[in-house]
PDB file of C-alpha atoms in Angstrom:
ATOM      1  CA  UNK L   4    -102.468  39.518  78.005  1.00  0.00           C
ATOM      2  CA  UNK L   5    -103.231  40.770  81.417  1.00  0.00           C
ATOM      3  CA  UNK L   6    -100.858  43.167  82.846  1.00  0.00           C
ATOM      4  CA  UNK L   7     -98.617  42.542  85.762  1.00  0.00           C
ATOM      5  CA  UNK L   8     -99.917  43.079  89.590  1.00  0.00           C
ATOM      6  CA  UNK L   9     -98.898  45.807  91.389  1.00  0.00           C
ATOM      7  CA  UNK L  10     -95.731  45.938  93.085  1.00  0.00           C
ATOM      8  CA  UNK L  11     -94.267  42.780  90.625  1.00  0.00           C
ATOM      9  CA  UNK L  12     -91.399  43.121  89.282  1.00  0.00           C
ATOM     10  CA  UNK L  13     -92.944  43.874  85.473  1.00  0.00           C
ATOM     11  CA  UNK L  14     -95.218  47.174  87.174  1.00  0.00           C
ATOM     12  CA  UNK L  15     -93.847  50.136  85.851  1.00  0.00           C
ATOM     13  CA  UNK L  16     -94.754  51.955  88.922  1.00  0.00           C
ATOM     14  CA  UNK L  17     -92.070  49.477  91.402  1.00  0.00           C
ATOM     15  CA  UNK L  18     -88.615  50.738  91.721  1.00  0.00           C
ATOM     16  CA  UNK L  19     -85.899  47.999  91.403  1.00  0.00           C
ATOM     17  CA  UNK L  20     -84.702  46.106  93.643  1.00  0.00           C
ATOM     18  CA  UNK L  21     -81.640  46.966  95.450  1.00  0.00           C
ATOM     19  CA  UNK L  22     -78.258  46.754  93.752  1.00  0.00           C
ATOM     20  CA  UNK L  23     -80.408  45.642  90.209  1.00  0.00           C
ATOM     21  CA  UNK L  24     -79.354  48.041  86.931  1.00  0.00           C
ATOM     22  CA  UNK L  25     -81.186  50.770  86.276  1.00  0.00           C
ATOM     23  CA  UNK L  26     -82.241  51.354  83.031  1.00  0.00           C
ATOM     24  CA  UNK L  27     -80.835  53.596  80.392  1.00  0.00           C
ATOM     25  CA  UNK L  28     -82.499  56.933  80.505  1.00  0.00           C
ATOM     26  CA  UNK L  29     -84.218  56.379  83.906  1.00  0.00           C
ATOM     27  CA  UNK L  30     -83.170  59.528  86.334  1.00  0.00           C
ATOM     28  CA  UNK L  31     -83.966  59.926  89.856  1.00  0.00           C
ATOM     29  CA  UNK L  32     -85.019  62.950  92.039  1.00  0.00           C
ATOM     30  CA  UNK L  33     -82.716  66.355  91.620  1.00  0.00           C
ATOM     31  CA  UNK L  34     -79.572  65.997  93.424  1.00  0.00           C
ATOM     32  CA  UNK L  35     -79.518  62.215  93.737  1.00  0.00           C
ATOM     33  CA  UNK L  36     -77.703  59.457  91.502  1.00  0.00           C
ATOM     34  CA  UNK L  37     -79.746  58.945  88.364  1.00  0.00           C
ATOM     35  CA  UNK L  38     -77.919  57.947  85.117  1.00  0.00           C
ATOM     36  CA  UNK L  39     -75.110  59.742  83.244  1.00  0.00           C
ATOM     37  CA  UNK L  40     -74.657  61.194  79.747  1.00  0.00           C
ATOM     38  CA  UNK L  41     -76.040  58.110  77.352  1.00  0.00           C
ATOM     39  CA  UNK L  42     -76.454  55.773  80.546  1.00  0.00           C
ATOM     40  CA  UNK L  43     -72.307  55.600  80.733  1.00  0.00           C
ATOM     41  CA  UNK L  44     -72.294  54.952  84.875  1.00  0.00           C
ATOM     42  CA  UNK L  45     -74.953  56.693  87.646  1.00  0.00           C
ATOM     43  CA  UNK L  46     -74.535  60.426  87.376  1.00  0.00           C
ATOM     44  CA  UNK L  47     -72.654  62.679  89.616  1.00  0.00           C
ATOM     45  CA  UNK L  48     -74.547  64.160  92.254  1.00  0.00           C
ATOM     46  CA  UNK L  49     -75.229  67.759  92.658  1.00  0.00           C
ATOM     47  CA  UNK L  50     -72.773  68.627  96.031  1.00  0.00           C
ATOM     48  CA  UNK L  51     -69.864  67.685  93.890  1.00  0.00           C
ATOM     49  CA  UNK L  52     -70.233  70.831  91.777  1.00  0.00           C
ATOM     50  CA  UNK L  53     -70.288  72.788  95.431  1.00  0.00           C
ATOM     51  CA  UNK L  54     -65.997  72.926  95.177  1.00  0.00           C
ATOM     52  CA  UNK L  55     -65.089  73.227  92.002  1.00  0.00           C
ATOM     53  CA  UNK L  56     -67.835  75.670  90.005  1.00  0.00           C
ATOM     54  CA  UNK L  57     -66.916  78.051  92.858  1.00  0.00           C
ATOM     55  CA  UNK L  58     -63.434  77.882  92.086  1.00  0.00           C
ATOM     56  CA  UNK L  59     -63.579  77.818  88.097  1.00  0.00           C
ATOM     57  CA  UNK L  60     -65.649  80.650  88.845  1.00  0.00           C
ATOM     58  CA  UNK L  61     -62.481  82.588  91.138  1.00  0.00           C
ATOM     59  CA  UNK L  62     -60.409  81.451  88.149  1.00  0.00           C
ATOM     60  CA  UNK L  63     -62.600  83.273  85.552  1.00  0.00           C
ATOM     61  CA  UNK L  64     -62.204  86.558  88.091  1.00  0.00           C
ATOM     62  CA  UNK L  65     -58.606  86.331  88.056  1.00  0.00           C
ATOM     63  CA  UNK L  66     -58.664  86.241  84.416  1.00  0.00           C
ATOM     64  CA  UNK L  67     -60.367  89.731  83.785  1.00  0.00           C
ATOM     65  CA  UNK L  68     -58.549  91.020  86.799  1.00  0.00           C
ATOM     66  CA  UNK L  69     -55.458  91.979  85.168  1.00  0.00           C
ATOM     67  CA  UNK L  70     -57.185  93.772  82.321  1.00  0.00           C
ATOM     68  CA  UNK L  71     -58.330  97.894  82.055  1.00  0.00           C
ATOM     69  CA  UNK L  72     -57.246 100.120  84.568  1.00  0.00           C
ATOM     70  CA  UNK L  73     -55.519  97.202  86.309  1.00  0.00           C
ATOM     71  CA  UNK L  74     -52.953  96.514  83.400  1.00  0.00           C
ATOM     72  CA  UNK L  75     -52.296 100.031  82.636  1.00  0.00           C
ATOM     73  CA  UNK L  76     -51.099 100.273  86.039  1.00  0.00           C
ATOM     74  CA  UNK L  77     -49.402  96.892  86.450  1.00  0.00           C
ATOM     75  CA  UNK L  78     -47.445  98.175  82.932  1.00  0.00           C
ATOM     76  CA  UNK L  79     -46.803 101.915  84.933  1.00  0.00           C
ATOM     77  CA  UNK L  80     -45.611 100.320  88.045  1.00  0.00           C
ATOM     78  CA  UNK L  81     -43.614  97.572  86.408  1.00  0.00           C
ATOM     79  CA  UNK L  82     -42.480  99.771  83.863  1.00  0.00           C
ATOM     80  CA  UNK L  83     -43.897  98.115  80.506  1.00  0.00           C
ATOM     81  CA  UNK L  84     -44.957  99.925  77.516  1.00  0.00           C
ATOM     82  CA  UNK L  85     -48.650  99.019  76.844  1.00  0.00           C
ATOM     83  CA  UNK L  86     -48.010  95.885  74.049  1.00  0.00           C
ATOM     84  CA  UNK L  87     -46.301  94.318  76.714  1.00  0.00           C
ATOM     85  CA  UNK L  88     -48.618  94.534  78.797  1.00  0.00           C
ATOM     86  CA  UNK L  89     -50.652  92.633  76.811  1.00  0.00           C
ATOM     87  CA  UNK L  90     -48.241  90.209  75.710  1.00  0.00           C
ATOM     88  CA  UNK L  91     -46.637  89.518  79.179  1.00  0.00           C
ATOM     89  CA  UNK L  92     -49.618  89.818  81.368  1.00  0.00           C
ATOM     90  CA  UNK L  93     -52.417  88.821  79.552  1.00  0.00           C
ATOM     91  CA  UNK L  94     -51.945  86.311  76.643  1.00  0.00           C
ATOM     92  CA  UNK L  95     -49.720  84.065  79.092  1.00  0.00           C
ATOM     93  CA  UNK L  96     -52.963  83.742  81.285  1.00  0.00           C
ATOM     94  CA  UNK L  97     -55.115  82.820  77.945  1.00  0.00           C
ATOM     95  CA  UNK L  98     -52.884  80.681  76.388  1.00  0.00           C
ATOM     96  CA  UNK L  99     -52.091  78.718  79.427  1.00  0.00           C
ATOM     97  CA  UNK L 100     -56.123  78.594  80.064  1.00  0.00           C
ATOM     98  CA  UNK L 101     -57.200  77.902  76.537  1.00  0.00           C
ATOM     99  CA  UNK L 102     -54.832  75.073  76.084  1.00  0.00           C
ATOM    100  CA  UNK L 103     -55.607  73.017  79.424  1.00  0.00           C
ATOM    101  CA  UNK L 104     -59.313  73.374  79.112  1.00  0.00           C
ATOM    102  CA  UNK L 105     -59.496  69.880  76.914  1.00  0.00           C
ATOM    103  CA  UNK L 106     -57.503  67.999  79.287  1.00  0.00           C
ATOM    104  CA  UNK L 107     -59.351  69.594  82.130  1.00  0.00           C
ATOM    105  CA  UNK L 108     -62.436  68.366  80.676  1.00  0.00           C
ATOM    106  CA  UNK L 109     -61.238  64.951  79.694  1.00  0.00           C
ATOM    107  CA  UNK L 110     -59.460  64.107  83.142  1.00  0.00           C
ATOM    108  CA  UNK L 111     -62.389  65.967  85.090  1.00  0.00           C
ATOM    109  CA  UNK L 112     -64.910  63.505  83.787  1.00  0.00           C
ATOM    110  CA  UNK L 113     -62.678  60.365  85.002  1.00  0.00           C
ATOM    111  CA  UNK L 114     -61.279  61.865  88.048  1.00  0.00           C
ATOM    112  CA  UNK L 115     -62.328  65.221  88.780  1.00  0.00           C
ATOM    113  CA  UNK L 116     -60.806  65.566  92.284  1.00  0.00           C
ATOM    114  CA  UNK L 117     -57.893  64.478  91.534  1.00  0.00           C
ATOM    115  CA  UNK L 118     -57.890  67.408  88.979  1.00  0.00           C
ATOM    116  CA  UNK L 119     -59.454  69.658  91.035  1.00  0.00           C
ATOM    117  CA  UNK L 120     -57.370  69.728  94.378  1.00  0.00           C
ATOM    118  CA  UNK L 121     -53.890  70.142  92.878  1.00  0.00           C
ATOM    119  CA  UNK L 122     -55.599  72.510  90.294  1.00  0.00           C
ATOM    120  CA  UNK L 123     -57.355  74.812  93.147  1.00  0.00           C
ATOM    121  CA  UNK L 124     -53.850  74.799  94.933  1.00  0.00           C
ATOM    122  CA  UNK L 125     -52.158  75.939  91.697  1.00  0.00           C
ATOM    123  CA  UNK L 126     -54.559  78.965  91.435  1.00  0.00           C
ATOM    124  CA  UNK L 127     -53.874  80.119  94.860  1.00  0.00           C
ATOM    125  CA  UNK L 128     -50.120  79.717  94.383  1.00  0.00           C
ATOM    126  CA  UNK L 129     -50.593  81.806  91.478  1.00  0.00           C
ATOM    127  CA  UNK L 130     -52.365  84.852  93.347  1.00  0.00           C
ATOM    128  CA  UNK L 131     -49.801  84.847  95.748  1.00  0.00           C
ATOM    129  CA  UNK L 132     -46.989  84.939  93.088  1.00  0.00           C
ATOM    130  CA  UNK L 133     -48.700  87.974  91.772  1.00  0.00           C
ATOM    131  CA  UNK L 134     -49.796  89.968  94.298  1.00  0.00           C
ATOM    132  CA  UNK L 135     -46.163  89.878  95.561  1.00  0.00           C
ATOM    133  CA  UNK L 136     -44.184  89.729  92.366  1.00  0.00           C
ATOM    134  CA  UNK L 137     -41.358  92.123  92.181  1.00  0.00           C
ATOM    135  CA  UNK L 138     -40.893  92.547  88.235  1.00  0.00           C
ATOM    136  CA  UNK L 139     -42.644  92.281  85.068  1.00  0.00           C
ATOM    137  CA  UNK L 140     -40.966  88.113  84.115  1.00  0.00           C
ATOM    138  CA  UNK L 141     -42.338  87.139  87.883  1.00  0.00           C
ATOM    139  CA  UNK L 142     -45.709  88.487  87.095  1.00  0.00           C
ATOM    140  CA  UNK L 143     -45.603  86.547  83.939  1.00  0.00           C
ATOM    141  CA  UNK L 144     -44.983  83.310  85.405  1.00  0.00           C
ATOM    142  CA  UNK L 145     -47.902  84.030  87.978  1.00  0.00           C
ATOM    143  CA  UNK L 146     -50.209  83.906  85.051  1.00  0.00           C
ATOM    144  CA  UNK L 147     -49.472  81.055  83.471  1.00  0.00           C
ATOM    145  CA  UNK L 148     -49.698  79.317  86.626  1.00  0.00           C
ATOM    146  CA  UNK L 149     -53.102  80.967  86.935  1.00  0.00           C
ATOM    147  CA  UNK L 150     -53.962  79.698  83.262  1.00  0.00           C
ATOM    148  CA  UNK L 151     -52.979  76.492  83.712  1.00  0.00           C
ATOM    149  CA  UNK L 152     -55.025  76.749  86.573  1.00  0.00           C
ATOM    150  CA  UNK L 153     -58.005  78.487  84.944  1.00  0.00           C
ATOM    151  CA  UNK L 154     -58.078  75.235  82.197  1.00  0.00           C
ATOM    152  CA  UNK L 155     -57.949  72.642  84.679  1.00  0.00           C
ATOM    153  CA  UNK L 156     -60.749  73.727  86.776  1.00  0.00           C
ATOM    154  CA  UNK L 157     -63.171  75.300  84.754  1.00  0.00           C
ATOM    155  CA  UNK L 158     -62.829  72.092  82.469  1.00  0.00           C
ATOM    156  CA  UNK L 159     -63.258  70.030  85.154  1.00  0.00           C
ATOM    157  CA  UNK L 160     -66.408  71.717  86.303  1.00  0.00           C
ATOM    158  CA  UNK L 161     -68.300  71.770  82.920  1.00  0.00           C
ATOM    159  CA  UNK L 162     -67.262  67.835  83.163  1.00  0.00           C
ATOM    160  CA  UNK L 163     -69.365  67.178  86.483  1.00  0.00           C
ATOM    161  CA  UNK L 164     -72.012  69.411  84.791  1.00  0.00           C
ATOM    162  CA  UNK L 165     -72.918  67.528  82.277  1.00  0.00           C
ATOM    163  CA  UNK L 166     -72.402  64.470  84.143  1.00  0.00           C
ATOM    164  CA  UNK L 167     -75.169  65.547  86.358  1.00  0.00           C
ATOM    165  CA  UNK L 168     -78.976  64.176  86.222  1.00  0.00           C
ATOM    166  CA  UNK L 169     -80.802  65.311  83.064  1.00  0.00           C
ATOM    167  CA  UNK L 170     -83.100  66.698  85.447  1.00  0.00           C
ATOM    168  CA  UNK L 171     -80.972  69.104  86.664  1.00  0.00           C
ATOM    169  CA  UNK L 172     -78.439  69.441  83.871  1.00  0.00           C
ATOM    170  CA  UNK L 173     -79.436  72.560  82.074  1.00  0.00           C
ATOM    171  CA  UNK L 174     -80.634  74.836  85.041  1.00  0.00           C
ATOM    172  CA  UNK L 175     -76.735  74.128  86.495  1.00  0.00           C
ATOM    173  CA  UNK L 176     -75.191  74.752  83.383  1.00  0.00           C
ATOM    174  CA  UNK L 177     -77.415  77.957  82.939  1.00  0.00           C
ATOM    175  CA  UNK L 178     -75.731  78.766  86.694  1.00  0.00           C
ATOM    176  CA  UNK L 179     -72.742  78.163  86.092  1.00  0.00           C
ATOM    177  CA  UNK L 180     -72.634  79.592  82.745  1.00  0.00           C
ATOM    178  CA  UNK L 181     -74.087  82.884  84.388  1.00  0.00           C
ATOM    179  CA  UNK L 182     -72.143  82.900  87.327  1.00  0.00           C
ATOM    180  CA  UNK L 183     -68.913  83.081  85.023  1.00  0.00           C
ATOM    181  CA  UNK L 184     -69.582  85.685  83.470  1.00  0.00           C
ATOM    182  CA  UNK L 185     -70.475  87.586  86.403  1.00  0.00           C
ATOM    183  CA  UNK L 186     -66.807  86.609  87.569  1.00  0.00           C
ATOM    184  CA  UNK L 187     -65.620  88.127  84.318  1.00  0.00           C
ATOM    185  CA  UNK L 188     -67.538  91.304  84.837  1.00  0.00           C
ATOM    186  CA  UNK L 189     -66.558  91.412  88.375  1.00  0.00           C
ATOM    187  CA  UNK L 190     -62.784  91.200  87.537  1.00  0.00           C
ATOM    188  CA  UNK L 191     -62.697  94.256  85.438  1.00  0.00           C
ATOM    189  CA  UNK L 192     -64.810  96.333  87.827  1.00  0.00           C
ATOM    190  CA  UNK L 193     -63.437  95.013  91.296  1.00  0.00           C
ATOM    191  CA  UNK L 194     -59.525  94.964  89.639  1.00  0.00           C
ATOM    192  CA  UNK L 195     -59.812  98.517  88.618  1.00  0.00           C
ATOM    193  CA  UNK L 196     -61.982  99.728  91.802  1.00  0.00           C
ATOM    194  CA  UNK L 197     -58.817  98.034  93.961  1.00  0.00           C
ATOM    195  CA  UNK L 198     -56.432  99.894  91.638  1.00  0.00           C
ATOM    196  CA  UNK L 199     -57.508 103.048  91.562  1.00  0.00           C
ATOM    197  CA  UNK L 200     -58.496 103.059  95.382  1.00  0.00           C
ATOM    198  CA  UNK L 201     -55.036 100.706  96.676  1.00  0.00           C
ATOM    199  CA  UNK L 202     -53.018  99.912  93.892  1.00  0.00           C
ATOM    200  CA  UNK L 203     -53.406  96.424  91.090  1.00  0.00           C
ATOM    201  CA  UNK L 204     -51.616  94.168  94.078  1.00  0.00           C
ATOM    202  CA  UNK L 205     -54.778  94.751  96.639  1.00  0.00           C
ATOM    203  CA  UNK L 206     -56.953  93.081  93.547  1.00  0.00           C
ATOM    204  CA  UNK L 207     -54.565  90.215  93.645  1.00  0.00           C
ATOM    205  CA  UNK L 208     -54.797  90.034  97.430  1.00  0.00           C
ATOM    206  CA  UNK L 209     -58.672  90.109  97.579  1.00  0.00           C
ATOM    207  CA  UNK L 210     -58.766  86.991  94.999  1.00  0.00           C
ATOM    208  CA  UNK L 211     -55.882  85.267  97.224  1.00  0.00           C
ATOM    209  CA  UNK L 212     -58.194  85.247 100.207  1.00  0.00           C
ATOM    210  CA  UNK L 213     -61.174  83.584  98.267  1.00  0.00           C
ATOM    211  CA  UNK L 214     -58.661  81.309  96.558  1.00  0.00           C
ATOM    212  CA  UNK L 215     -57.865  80.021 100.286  1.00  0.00           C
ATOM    213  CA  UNK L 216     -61.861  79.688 100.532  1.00  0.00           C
ATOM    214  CA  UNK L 217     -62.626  77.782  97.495  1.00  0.00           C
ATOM    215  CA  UNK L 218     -59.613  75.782  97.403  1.00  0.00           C
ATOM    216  CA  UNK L 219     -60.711  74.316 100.752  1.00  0.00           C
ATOM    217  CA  UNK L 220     -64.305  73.768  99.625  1.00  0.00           C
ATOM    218  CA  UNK L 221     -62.562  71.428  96.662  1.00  0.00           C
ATOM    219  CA  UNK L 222     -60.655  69.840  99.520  1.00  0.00           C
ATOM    220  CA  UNK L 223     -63.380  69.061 101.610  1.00  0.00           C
ATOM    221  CA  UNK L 224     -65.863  68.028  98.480  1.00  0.00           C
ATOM    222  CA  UNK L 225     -62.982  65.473  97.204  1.00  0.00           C
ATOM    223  CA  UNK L 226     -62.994  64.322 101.237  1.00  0.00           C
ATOM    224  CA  UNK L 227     -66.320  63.736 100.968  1.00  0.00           C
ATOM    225  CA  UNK L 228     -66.619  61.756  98.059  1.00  0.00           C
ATOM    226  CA  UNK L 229     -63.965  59.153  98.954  1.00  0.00           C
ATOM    227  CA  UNK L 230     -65.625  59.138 102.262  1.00  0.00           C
ATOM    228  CA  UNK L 231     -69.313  58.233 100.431  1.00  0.00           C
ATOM    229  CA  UNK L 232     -67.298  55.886  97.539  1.00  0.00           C
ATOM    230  CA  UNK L 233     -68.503  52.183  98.271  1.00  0.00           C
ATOM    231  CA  UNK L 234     -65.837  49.632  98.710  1.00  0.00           C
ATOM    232  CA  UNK L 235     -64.848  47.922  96.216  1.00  0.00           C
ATOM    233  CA  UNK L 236     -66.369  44.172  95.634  1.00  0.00           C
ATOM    234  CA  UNK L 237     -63.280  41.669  96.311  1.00  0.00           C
ATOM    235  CA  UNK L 238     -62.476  40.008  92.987  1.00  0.00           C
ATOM    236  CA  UNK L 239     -63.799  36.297  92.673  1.00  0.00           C
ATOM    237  CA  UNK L 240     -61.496  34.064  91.160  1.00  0.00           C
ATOM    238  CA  UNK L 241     -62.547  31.824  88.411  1.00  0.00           C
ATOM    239  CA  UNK L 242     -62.502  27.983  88.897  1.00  0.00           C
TER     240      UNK L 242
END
């Protein structure tokens, strides 16, 4: 059996024609559509991680910001002994993360702007409330809020990693992987290096101002992507 010519339809070496399936397992070139996890749907280009790893990231940082020399002086200032600290400060911020990072993931791969946006606004919302707080139960509340925040987006962003091109999958989850625990790091240091120099709110403050950065990268990636979504293929009734 000869093989096919050339540019038919059977050479291996001609792309498909426009709008025809690709098949399972086929992958374009980095940063462009190619398929998803198991073929489920083309895969989610590489700009749409430029909002939301950012922000997971900023998430992770306010984590590890109220920890060390931070929370001994948020517990001095705010007058809590140091097991309330801990209970008050930062097991509402874990809890809160911990239990919103399966939902995060779940919505994130079906809508992960919608997740994203309101999740990037709850962060900021959550700096602010802390880095003006006026007692211990305010503070409290600040971290949940950043928890539930912290859940939602870094979720969301390990969703649109591995929804990615296998091409480029592990080198951005090696990224983002590294660049969160840099943020981790960087809480402890920075939080304690804003303490010690301008007291635990300036720490807050700092991450406030890149929450107002990052939340309006998320806005203008989920802009974006509806404005690059195709429209949607009128219905044809059956006769």
């Amino acid at each position: 059996m000869n093989p096919p010519a050339p540019g038919t339809a059977g050479d291996p070496g001609t792309p498909p024609a426009p709008g025809a399936p690709v098949p399972t397992g086929v992958t374009t070139a980095p940063g462009m559509a190619g398929t998803a996890v198991g073929g489920q749907g083309p895969a989610r280009p590489v700009w749409a991680l430029a909002g939301v790893v950012p922000a997971a990231w900023l998430a992770v940082f306010a984590g590890t910001l109220a920890t060390g020399t931070t929370l001994r002086a948020i517990s001095r200032d705010l007058h809590l002994v140091s097991a309330q600290g801990m209970t008050r400060i930062v097991l509402p911020y874990l809890v809160a993360a911990v239990l919103l990072l399966p939902l995060g993931y779940l919505l994130g791969r079906r809508a992960p702007n919608a997740v994203a946006v309101p999740a990037a606004a709850l962060l900021v919302i959550g700096l602010a409330v802390a880095a003006f707080a006026p007692n211990a139960t305010v503070l409290t509340v600040s971290r949940v809020l950043a928890g539930i925040a912290a859940g939602a987006l870094v979720g969301t962003a390990a969703a649109l990693v591995v929804g990615v091109a296998p091409a480029m999958r592990t080198a951005l989850a090696v990224v983002a992987g590294a660049g969160a625990v840099l943020a981790a790091v960087l809480g402890v240091v920075l939080g304690g290096l804003f303490t010690t120099q301008l007291g635990f709110r300036t720490g807050f403050l700092f991450a406030l101002v890149l929450g107002l950065i990052v939340g309006l990268a998320v806005a203008v990636v989920a802009v974006v992507g509806l404005a690059r979504r195709p429209p949607q293929r009128p219905a044809v009734p059956r006769r």
